[in-house]
Short mmCIF file of C-alpha atoms and ligand atoms in Angstrom, two decimals:
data_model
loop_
_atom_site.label_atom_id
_atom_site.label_comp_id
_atom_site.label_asym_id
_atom_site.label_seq_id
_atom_site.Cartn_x
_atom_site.Cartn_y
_atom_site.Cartn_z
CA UNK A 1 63.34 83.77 -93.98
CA UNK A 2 60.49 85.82 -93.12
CA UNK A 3 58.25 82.59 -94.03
CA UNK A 4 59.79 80.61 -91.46
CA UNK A 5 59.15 83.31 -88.86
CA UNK A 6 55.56 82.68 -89.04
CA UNK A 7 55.48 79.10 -89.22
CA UNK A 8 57.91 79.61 -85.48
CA UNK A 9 55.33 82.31 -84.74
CA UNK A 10 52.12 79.93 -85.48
CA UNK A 11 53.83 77.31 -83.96
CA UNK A 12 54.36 79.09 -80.84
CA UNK A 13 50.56 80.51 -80.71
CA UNK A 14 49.46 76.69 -81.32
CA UNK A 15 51.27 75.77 -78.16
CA UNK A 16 50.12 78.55 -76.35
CA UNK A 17 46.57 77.41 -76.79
CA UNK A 18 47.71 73.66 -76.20
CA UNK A 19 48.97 74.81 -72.86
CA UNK A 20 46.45 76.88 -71.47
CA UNK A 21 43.90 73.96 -73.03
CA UNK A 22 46.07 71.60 -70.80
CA UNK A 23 46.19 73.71 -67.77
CA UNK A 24 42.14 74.66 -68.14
CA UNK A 25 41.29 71.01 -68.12
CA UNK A 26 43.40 70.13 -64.99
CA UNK A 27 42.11 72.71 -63.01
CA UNK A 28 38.70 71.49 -63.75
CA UNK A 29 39.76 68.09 -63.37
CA UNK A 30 41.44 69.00 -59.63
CA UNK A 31 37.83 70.67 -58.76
CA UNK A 32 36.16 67.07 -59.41
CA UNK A 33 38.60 65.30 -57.63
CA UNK A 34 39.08 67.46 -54.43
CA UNK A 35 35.00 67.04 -54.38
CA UNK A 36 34.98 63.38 -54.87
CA UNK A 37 37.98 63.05 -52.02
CA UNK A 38 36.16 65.69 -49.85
CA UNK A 39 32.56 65.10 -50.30
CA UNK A 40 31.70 67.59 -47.13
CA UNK A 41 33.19 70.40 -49.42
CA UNK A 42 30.63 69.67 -51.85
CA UNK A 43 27.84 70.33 -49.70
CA UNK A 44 25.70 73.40 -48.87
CA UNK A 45 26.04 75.21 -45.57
CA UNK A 46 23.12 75.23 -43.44
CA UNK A 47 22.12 77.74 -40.67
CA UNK A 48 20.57 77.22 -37.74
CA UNK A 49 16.91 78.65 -37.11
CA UNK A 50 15.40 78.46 -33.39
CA UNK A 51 12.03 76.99 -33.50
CA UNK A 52 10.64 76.72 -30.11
CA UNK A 53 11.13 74.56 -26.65
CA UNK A 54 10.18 71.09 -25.96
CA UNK A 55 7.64 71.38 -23.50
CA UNK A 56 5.75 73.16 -26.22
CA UNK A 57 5.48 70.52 -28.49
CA UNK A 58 3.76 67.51 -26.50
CA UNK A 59 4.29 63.97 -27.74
CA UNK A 60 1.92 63.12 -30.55
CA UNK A 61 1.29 66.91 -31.53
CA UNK A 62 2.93 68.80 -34.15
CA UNK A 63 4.59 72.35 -34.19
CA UNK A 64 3.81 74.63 -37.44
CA UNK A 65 5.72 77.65 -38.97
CA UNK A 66 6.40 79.52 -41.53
CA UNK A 67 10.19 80.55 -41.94
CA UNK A 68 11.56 84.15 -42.96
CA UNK A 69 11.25 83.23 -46.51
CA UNK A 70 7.49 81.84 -46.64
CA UNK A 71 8.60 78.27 -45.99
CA UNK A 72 5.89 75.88 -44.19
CA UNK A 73 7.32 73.60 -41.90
CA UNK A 74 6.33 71.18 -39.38
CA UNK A 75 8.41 69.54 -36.40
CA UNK A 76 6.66 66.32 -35.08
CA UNK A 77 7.23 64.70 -31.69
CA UNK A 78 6.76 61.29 -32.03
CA UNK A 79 7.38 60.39 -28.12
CA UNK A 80 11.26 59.60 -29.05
CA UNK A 81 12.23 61.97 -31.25
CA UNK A 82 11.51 65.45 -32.87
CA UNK A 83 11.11 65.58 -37.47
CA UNK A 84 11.38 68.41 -39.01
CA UNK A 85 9.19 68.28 -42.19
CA UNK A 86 8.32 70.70 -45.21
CA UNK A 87 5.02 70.82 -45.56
CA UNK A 88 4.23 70.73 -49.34
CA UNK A 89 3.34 67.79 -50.45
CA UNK A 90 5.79 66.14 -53.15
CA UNK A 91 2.49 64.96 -55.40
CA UNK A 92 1.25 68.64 -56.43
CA UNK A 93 2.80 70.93 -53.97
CA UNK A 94 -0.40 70.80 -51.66
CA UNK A 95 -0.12 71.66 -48.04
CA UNK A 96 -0.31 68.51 -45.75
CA UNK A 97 -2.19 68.83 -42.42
CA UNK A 98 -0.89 66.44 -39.08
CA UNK A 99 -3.90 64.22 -38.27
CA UNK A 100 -3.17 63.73 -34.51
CA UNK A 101 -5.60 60.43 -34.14
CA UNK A 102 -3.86 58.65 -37.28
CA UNK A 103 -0.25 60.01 -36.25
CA UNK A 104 -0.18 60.71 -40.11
CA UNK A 105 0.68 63.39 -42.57
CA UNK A 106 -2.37 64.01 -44.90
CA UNK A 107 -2.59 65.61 -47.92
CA UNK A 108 -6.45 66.37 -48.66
CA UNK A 109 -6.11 67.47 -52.56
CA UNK A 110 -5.50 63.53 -53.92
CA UNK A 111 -5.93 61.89 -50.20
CA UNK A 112 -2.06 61.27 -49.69
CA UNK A 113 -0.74 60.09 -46.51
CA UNK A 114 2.85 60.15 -44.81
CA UNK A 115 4.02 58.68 -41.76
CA UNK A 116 5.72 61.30 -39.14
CA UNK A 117 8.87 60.73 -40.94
CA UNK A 118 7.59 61.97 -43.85
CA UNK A 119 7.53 58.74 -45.49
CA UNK A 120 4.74 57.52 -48.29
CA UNK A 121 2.22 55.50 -46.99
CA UNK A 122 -0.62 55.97 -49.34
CA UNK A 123 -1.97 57.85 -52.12
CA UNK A 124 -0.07 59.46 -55.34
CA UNK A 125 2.70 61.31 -53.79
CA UNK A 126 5.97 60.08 -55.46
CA UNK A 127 8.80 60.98 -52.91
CA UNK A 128 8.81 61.44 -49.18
CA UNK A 129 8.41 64.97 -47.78
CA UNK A 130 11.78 66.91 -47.72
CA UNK A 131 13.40 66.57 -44.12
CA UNK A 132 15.25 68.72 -42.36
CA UNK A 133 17.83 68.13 -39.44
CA UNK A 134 16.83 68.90 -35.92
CA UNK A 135 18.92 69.66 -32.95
CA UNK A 136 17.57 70.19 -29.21
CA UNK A 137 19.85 71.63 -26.81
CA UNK A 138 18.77 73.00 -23.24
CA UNK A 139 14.86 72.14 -23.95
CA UNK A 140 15.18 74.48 -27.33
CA UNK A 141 14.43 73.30 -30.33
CA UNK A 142 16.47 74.11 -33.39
CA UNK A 143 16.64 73.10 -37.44
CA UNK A 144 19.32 73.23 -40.04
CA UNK A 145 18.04 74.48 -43.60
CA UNK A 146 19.72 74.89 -46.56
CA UNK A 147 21.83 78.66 -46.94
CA UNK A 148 20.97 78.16 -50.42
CA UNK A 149 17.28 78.69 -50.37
CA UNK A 150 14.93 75.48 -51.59
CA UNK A 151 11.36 77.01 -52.22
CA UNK A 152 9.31 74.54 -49.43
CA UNK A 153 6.47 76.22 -49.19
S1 FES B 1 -0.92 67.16 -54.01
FE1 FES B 1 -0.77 65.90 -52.28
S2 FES B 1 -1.57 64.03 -52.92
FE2 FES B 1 -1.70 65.27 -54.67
#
């Protein structure tokens, strides 16, 4: 008798750890498919970080800064639109300068060049520059970043 009490009580513990097995793998598997239904809860929440007004940045000329957390960034008017850009070039990290005459981002440590939307348009750099998203409302100038801090300086 006693023998068959611990093949019930194995059994038991064997579907104990079946279950919770079972239960661990759909939660995980509910996770993935509320993020694939709901792709905005995937995503990182921004803030919002005042930059400056329009009149300040004239069309053709570029706006510098640093953020709170050492972050170079540079918002562009290109005569229809403000960019937002980080600064660091995506070849070596090197900081790119706005050439006002070329209306071009250059990078002077391997001669790399990006158009004002941060695009490649010569030279070794592999990606664009990272973008951020810009919002103007009453003349001031605003851009989203990241909560989740992405080293862009
Ligand atoms: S670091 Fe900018 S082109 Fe190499």
């Amino acid at each position: 008798m006693a023998k068959n009490e611990d093949i019930n009580r194995r059994e038991f513990l064997s579907y104990c750890f079946m279950g919770s097995s079972l239960f661990a793998s759909m939660a995980l598997l509910s996770v993935y498919v509320v993020q694939f239904l709901l792709p905005s809860a995937n995503k990182n929440p921004t803030r919002k970080i005042y930059i400056t007004t329009t009149d300040k940045i004239r069309p053709g000329n570029s706006f510098k800064f640093t953020d709170l957390r050492g972050g170079h960034i540079t918002v562009t008017n290109t005569g229809s639109e403000f960019i937002a850009l980080s600064t660091k070039c995506t070849h070596l990290g090197c900081q790119v300068h706005w050439k006002k005459n070329e209306k071009m981002f250059y990078c002077p440590c391997h001669e790399g060049y990006f158009n004002p939307k941060g695009e490649v348009v010569k030279g070794p750099p592999p990606a664009p520059l990272s973008s951020y998203k810009v919002e103007v409302v009453d003349q001031a100038i605003y851009i989203h970043v990241d909560e989740v801090y992405r080293a862009s300086s």
